[in-house]
Amino acid sequence: MTTTTFTIQDLQKLHDFACSLARRAGRYLREDQIHRQTYVLATREKLNSVDLVTAADEGVEKLIHDSVLAEYPDHAFIGEESYSAGEEKRFLLKDGPTWIVDPIDGTVNMVHMFPMTAISIGFCLNSVPTVGVVFAPFLGGEGTLYSAIHHPQGGAWISEFGPSGPLTPLPIIKPPPPLPENAPKGCLFFGEWGKDRRDSPQSNLTKKSTNFVNMATELGGRGGMGGMVHGLRSLGSSTLDMVYVASGQGDIMFEAGCWEWDVCAGIAILLQTGGIVVDSNPPDGLSDTDPIPMANLGGRRYLAIRACSEDAQGRSPRTQQEALVREVWKRTERLNYERPT
Ligand code: IPD
């Protein structure tokens, strides 16, 4: 395995470049919305009628792709729209410097003018999400940006923009509170319905509905499956689900069926704040005491838990997070999302 080294200064430069690129792309989308180009002119279906691509998705991906390769010509680039249009469907991430980009996460929202839409720019080094930039151009005054450099000398920030420019970036709050004592009771849970809408007792959609009702039902209800979460949120953007958990504005993100570009940037932010992300299906053969491995970035199933502090019983953050993962696994059916070959 080759290891590529970047100094913190290299990463800071790359992070700042990605932030300004995301804001440029955000301006493009605001213009697009003003002129209603996306909705009126150019929306096409990909795999089904909820899998949409607009001229704006393609325009933003081109803008990001061309700018990244002009600045970093030897880096690899994986983008949602080029992947969808191409023949190669394997997970292509190698150890070299690689950008993983979703030009518009929440395309369906964008088509409906619902503001949960984000530009998601991730950067991996040695296959680890290392820089994450997520810009929501329709949230906050003139957009809200979540970003991080995942590195011992890095950081994670929320920046808002007013009409006269950037407001002061806020470091994502530390220390975050312990997880609720009887979690998932008391947690805010993000889960997406996704694009697989097939109807059968064993379909992903049927199982997701069961999972969501289990999480919401009173503790002890549904034969012990009830989780009594405070609330279920389905925003239509896995990227935003992930950054809300990363920033402690929610507790659990459970999503299967999305792709590496939907989560890569959010994972870099989550990891830097102290959150964890694992497979939303329990790995085969894992015992109750085995440490839980991190999710495979290309595995299409993600269960993220926010950062937390030691609790009143002296349980470490990792112990609380892993205990919550197991509580979620107990209440959710295994989902089956293959990678096309
Ligand atoms: C979609 C969103 C949605 C998730 C889908 C993704 P897109 O991304 O993140 O929340 O459920 O699996 O494909 O198509 O809007 O970029």
Coordinates of C-alpha atoms and ligand atoms in Angstrom, one line a residue:
M1 CA 0.0 0.0 0.0
T2 CA 1.4 3.4 -0.9
T3 CA 1.0 6.1 1.7
T4 CA 0.6 9.7 0.4
T5 CA 1.7 12.3 2.9
F6 CA 0.1 15.8 3.0
T7 CA 1.2 18.3 5.7
I8 CA -1.4 20.2 7.7
Q9 CA -0.6 23.3 5.6
D10 CA -1.3 21.3 2.4
L11 CA -4.6 20.1 3.8
Q12 CA -5.5 23.7 4.9
K13 CA -4.9 25.0 1.5
L14 CA -6.9 22.2 -0.1
H15 CA -9.7 22.8 2.4
D16 CA -9.8 26.5 1.7
F17 CA -9.8 25.9 -2.0
A18 CA -12.7 23.4 -1.6
C19 CA -14.7 25.9 0.5
S20 CA -14.4 28.7 -2.1
L21 CA -15.3 26.2 -4.9
A22 CA -18.4 25.1 -3.0
R23 CA -19.5 28.7 -2.6
R24 CA -19.0 29.3 -6.3
A25 CA -21.1 26.3 -7.0
G26 CA -23.7 27.6 -4.5
R27 CA -23.9 30.9 -6.4
Y28 CA -24.5 28.9 -9.6
L29 CA -27.4 27.1 -7.9
R30 CA -28.9 30.3 -6.5
E31 CA -28.8 31.8 -10.1
D32 CA -30.3 28.6 -11.4
Q33 CA -33.1 28.9 -8.9
I34 CA -33.8 32.5 -9.7
H35 CA -34.1 31.7 -13.3
R36 CA -36.0 28.4 -12.6
Q37 CA -33.8 26.6 -15.2
T38 CA -33.6 23.3 -13.4
Y39 CA -37.3 22.9 -12.9
V40 CA -38.6 24.2 -16.1
L41 CA -36.0 23.1 -18.6
A42 CA -33.9 20.1 -17.7
T43 CA -34.9 17.3 -15.4
R44 CA -34.3 13.7 -16.5
E45 CA -35.0 10.4 -14.8
K46 CA -32.0 8.0 -14.2
L47 CA -33.0 4.6 -12.8
N48 CA -36.6 5.5 -11.9
S49 CA -38.9 8.6 -11.4
V50 CA -37.3 9.5 -8.1
D51 CA -33.7 9.3 -9.4
L52 CA -33.4 12.6 -11.1
V53 CA -30.6 14.5 -12.8
T54 CA -30.9 18.2 -13.8
A55 CA -28.8 20.4 -15.9
A56 CA -27.7 22.0 -12.7
D57 CA -26.3 18.7 -11.3
E58 CA -24.2 18.3 -14.5
G59 CA -23.2 22.0 -14.6
V60 CA -22.0 22.0 -11.0
E61 CA -20.2 18.7 -11.4
K62 CA -18.3 20.1 -14.4
L63 CA -17.5 23.3 -12.6
I64 CA -16.0 21.4 -9.6
H65 CA -14.3 18.7 -11.8
D66 CA -12.6 21.2 -14.1
S67 CA -11.5 23.5 -11.2
V68 CA -10.1 20.6 -9.1
L69 CA -8.2 19.2 -12.0
A70 CA -6.8 22.6 -13.0
E71 CA -5.5 23.0 -9.4
Y72 CA -4.6 19.4 -8.7
P73 CA -4.0 17.7 -12.1
D74 CA -2.6 14.5 -10.6
H75 CA -5.6 13.8 -8.3
A76 CA -8.3 11.3 -9.0
F77 CA -12.0 12.5 -9.2
I78 CA -15.2 10.5 -8.5
G79 CA -18.4 12.4 -9.1
E80 CA -22.0 11.3 -9.0
E81 CA -23.0 12.3 -12.5
S82 CA -19.9 11.1 -14.3
Y83 CA -20.3 7.7 -12.4
S84 CA -24.0 7.5 -13.4
A85 CA -23.2 8.3 -17.0
G86 CA -20.2 5.9 -17.2
E87 CA -19.9 2.1 -17.7
E88 CA -17.7 1.4 -14.6
K89 CA -19.8 0.7 -11.5
R90 CA -17.2 -0.7 -9.1
F91 CA -16.0 1.2 -6.1
L92 CA -13.0 3.0 -7.5
L93 CA -11.3 4.6 -4.5
K94 CA -7.6 3.9 -4.3
D95 CA -5.0 5.2 -1.8
G96 CA -3.9 8.2 -3.8
P97 CA -5.4 11.7 -3.4
T98 CA -9.1 11.4 -4.5
W99 CA -11.9 13.8 -4.6
I100 CA -15.4 12.4 -4.1
V101 CA -18.1 14.8 -5.1
D102 CA -21.9 15.1 -5.2
P103 CA -22.7 18.3 -7.1
I104 CA -26.2 18.4 -5.7
D105 CA -27.2 16.1 -2.8
G106 CA -31.0 16.5 -2.5
T107 CA -31.7 16.9 -6.2
V108 CA -35.4 16.0 -5.6
N109 CA -35.6 18.8 -3.0
M110 CA -34.0 21.2 -5.4
V111 CA -36.6 20.3 -8.1
H112 CA -39.3 21.1 -5.5
M113 CA -37.5 24.2 -4.2
F114 CA -37.3 22.6 -0.8
P115 CA -34.1 24.1 0.7
M116 CA -32.4 20.9 2.0
T117 CA -29.9 20.7 -0.8
A118 CA -26.1 20.7 -0.5
I119 CA -23.0 20.6 -2.6
S120 CA -20.8 17.9 -1.1
I121 CA -17.0 17.9 -1.7
G122 CA -15.0 15.2 0.0
F123 CA -11.3 14.5 -0.3
C124 CA -9.7 11.1 0.6
L125 CA -6.1 10.3 1.4
N126 CA -5.1 6.7 1.8
S127 CA -8.8 5.8 1.4
V128 CA -9.8 7.9 4.5
P129 CA -12.1 10.9 4.2
T130 CA -9.7 13.7 5.2
V131 CA -11.3 16.9 4.1
G132 CA -15.0 17.5 4.0
V133 CA -16.9 20.6 2.7
V134 CA -20.7 20.7 2.6
F135 CA -22.4 23.9 1.4
A136 CA -26.1 24.3 1.7
P137 CA -26.8 27.4 -0.5
F138 CA -30.4 27.9 0.5
L139 CA -30.0 27.6 4.3
G140 CA -29.0 30.5 6.5
G141 CA -28.7 34.0 5.0
E142 CA -26.7 33.3 1.9
G143 CA -25.8 29.7 2.7
T144 CA -24.4 27.6 5.4
L145 CA -21.1 25.8 5.1
Y146 CA -19.9 22.8 7.2
S147 CA -16.3 21.9 6.8
A148 CA -13.4 19.9 8.4
I149 CA -9.9 18.8 8.1
H150 CA -9.6 15.3 9.7
H151 CA -6.2 15.5 11.2
P152 CA -4.7 15.9 14.7
Q153 CA -4.1 19.6 14.0
G154 CA -7.3 20.0 11.9
G155 CA -10.7 21.3 13.0
A156 CA -14.4 21.3 12.1
W157 CA -16.4 24.5 11.5
I158 CA -19.8 25.9 10.7
S159 CA -19.7 29.1 8.6
E160 CA -22.7 31.3 7.7
F161 CA -22.8 34.0 5.1
G162 CA -24.7 37.2 5.2
P163 CA -25.3 39.7 2.4
S164 CA -22.0 41.4 3.1
G165 CA -19.8 38.3 3.3
P166 CA -18.8 35.6 5.7
L167 CA -19.8 35.7 9.3
T168 CA -17.3 34.4 11.9
P169 CA -16.9 30.6 11.5
L170 CA -18.0 28.7 14.6
P171 CA -16.0 25.7 15.7
I172 CA -18.4 22.7 15.9
I173 CA -19.3 22.6 19.7
K174 CA -17.1 20.8 22.1
P175 CA -17.4 19.0 24.4
P176 CA -20.7 17.5 23.2
P177 CA -23.0 16.1 25.9
P178 CA -23.1 12.4 26.7
L179 CA -25.6 10.3 24.7
P180 CA -29.1 10.0 26.4
E181 CA -29.0 7.5 29.2
N182 CA -31.4 5.0 27.6
A183 CA -30.5 5.8 23.9
P184 CA -32.0 5.5 21.4
K185 CA -34.8 6.9 23.7
G186 CA -34.4 10.6 23.5
C187 CA -32.3 10.7 20.3
L188 CA -33.0 12.6 17.1
F189 CA -32.8 10.0 14.3
F190 CA -32.2 10.7 10.6
G191 CA -33.2 8.1 8.1
E192 CA -34.0 8.3 4.4
W193 CA -36.6 6.4 2.4
G194 CA -34.2 6.3 -0.6
K195 CA -34.8 5.5 -4.2
D196 CA -35.6 1.7 -4.1
R197 CA -39.4 1.8 -4.1
R198 CA -40.0 -1.9 -4.9
D199 CA -43.0 -3.4 -3.1
S200 CA -42.7 -6.8 -1.5
P201 CA -42.5 -8.1 2.1
Q202 CA -38.7 -8.4 1.8
S203 CA -38.0 -5.2 -0.1
N204 CA -35.7 -2.5 1.3
L205 CA -38.6 0.0 1.4
T206 CA -40.8 -2.4 3.5
K207 CA -37.9 -3.1 5.8
K208 CA -37.0 0.6 6.2
S209 CA -40.7 1.4 7.1
T210 CA -40.5 -1.3 9.8
N211 CA -37.2 0.1 11.0
F212 CA -38.5 3.6 11.3
V213 CA -41.7 2.5 13.1
N214 CA -39.6 0.4 15.5
M215 CA -37.3 3.4 16.3
A216 CA -40.3 5.6 17.0
T217 CA -42.5 3.2 19.0
E218 CA -42.5 3.5 22.9
L219 CA -39.8 1.5 24.7
G220 CA -40.9 -2.1 25.1
G221 CA -43.5 -1.8 22.3
R222 CA -43.5 -4.0 19.2
G223 CA -42.1 -7.0 21.1
G224 CA -39.2 -5.0 22.6
M225 CA -38.2 -3.3 19.4
G226 CA -39.6 0.1 20.3
G227 CA -36.9 2.8 20.6
M228 CA -38.9 5.9 21.6
V229 CA -36.6 8.3 19.7
H230 CA -37.5 11.9 20.2
G231 CA -38.1 12.2 16.4
L232 CA -37.4 10.8 13.0
R233 CA -36.2 13.2 10.3
S234 CA -36.0 12.4 6.6
L235 CA -34.5 15.4 4.9
G236 CA -33.9 14.0 1.4
S237 CA -30.2 14.7 1.6
S238 CA -27.9 12.1 3.2
T239 CA -25.1 14.7 3.2
L240 CA -27.1 17.0 5.4
D241 CA -28.3 14.1 7.6
M242 CA -24.6 13.3 8.1
V243 CA -23.5 16.9 8.9
Y244 CA -26.3 17.4 11.3
V245 CA -25.1 14.4 13.3
A246 CA -21.5 15.5 12.9
S247 CA -22.3 18.8 14.3
G248 CA -24.4 17.4 17.2
Q249 CA -27.6 18.8 15.8
G250 CA -28.9 15.2 15.8
D251 CA -27.7 11.9 17.2
I252 CA -28.2 9.0 14.8
M253 CA -28.0 8.8 11.0
F254 CA -29.2 5.5 9.5
E255 CA -29.1 5.3 5.7
A256 CA -28.6 2.5 3.2
G257 CA -28.8 2.8 -0.5
C258 CA -26.9 6.0 -0.9
W259 CA -23.3 6.2 -2.3
E260 CA -19.8 7.3 -1.4
W261 CA -20.4 10.9 -2.8
D262 CA -23.5 11.2 -0.5
V263 CA -21.5 10.7 2.6
C264 CA -17.7 11.2 2.1
A265 CA -17.5 14.9 3.0
G266 CA -19.9 14.4 5.9
I267 CA -17.8 11.5 7.2
A268 CA -14.6 13.6 7.2
I269 CA -16.5 16.2 9.4
L270 CA -18.1 13.5 11.6
L271 CA -14.7 11.8 12.3
Q272 CA -13.0 15.1 13.1
T273 CA -15.7 15.9 15.7
G274 CA -15.3 12.4 17.3
G275 CA -18.4 10.7 15.8
I276 CA -18.3 7.2 14.4
V277 CA -19.8 5.6 11.3
V278 CA -20.3 1.8 10.9
D279 CA -22.2 -0.5 8.7
S280 CA -26.0 -0.2 9.2
N281 CA -26.1 -4.1 9.0
P282 CA -24.3 -5.8 11.8
P283 CA -21.2 -7.5 10.3
D284 CA -21.4 -11.3 10.1
G285 CA -19.8 -13.1 13.1
L286 CA -19.3 -9.9 15.2
S287 CA -19.7 -10.9 18.9
D288 CA -21.2 -8.6 21.5
T289 CA -17.8 -7.7 22.8
D290 CA -15.9 -7.3 19.5
P291 CA -14.9 -3.7 18.6
I292 CA -17.1 -2.5 15.8
P293 CA -15.3 -1.7 12.5
M294 CA -15.8 1.5 10.6
A295 CA -18.2 1.4 7.6
N296 CA -16.7 0.6 4.2
L297 CA -17.0 4.0 2.3
G298 CA -18.2 2.2 -0.8
G299 CA -20.5 -0.2 1.1
R300 CA -23.8 1.8 0.6
R301 CA -24.9 1.3 4.3
Y302 CA -24.1 3.8 7.0
L303 CA -25.0 4.2 10.6
A304 CA -23.5 7.3 12.2
I305 CA -23.5 8.3 15.8
R306 CA -22.5 11.8 17.0
A307 CA -19.6 12.6 19.3
C308 CA -20.2 12.7 23.0
S309 CA -18.4 13.1 26.4
E310 CA -17.9 10.6 29.1
D311 CA -21.3 9.9 30.9
A312 CA -22.2 10.0 34.6
Q313 CA -21.3 6.2 34.9
G314 CA -17.8 7.0 33.6
R315 CA -18.5 5.3 30.2
S316 CA -16.2 6.5 27.5
P317 CA -17.6 8.1 24.3
R318 CA -16.7 5.1 22.3
T319 CA -18.4 2.7 24.7
Q320 CA -21.6 4.8 24.6
Q321 CA -21.5 5.0 20.8
E322 CA -20.9 1.3 20.3
A323 CA -23.7 0.5 22.8
L324 CA -26.0 2.7 20.8
V325 CA -25.0 1.1 17.5
R326 CA -26.0 -2.3 19.0
E327 CA -29.3 -0.9 20.2
V328 CA -30.1 0.4 16.7
W329 CA -29.0 -2.9 15.1
K330 CA -31.4 -4.8 17.5
R331 CA -34.3 -2.7 16.2
T332 CA -33.6 -2.7 12.5
E333 CA -33.8 -5.3 9.8
R334 CA -30.8 -6.0 7.5
L335 CA -31.0 -4.1 4.2
N336 CA -29.8 -5.4 0.9
Y337 CA -28.1 -2.9 -1.4
E338 CA -25.7 -4.5 -3.8
R339 CA -23.1 -2.5 -5.8
P340 CA -23.9 -3.0 -9.5
T341 CA -21.1 -4.9 -11.3
Ligands
IPD1 C1 -29.9 11.1 -2.6 C2 -30.1 11.7 -1.3 C3 -31.2 10.9 -0.6 C4 -30.8 9.4 -0.4 C5 -30.5 8.9 -1.8 C6 -29.4 9.7 -2.5 P1 -29.1 12.8 -4.7 O1 -28.9 11.9 -3.3 O2 -29.0 11.8 -0.5 O3 -31.4 11.4 0.7 O4 -31.8 8.7 0.1 O5 -30.0 7.5 -1.7 O6 -29.1 9.2 -3.7 O7 -29.5 11.8 -5.7 O8 -30.1 13.8 -4.3 O9 -27.7 13.3 -4.9

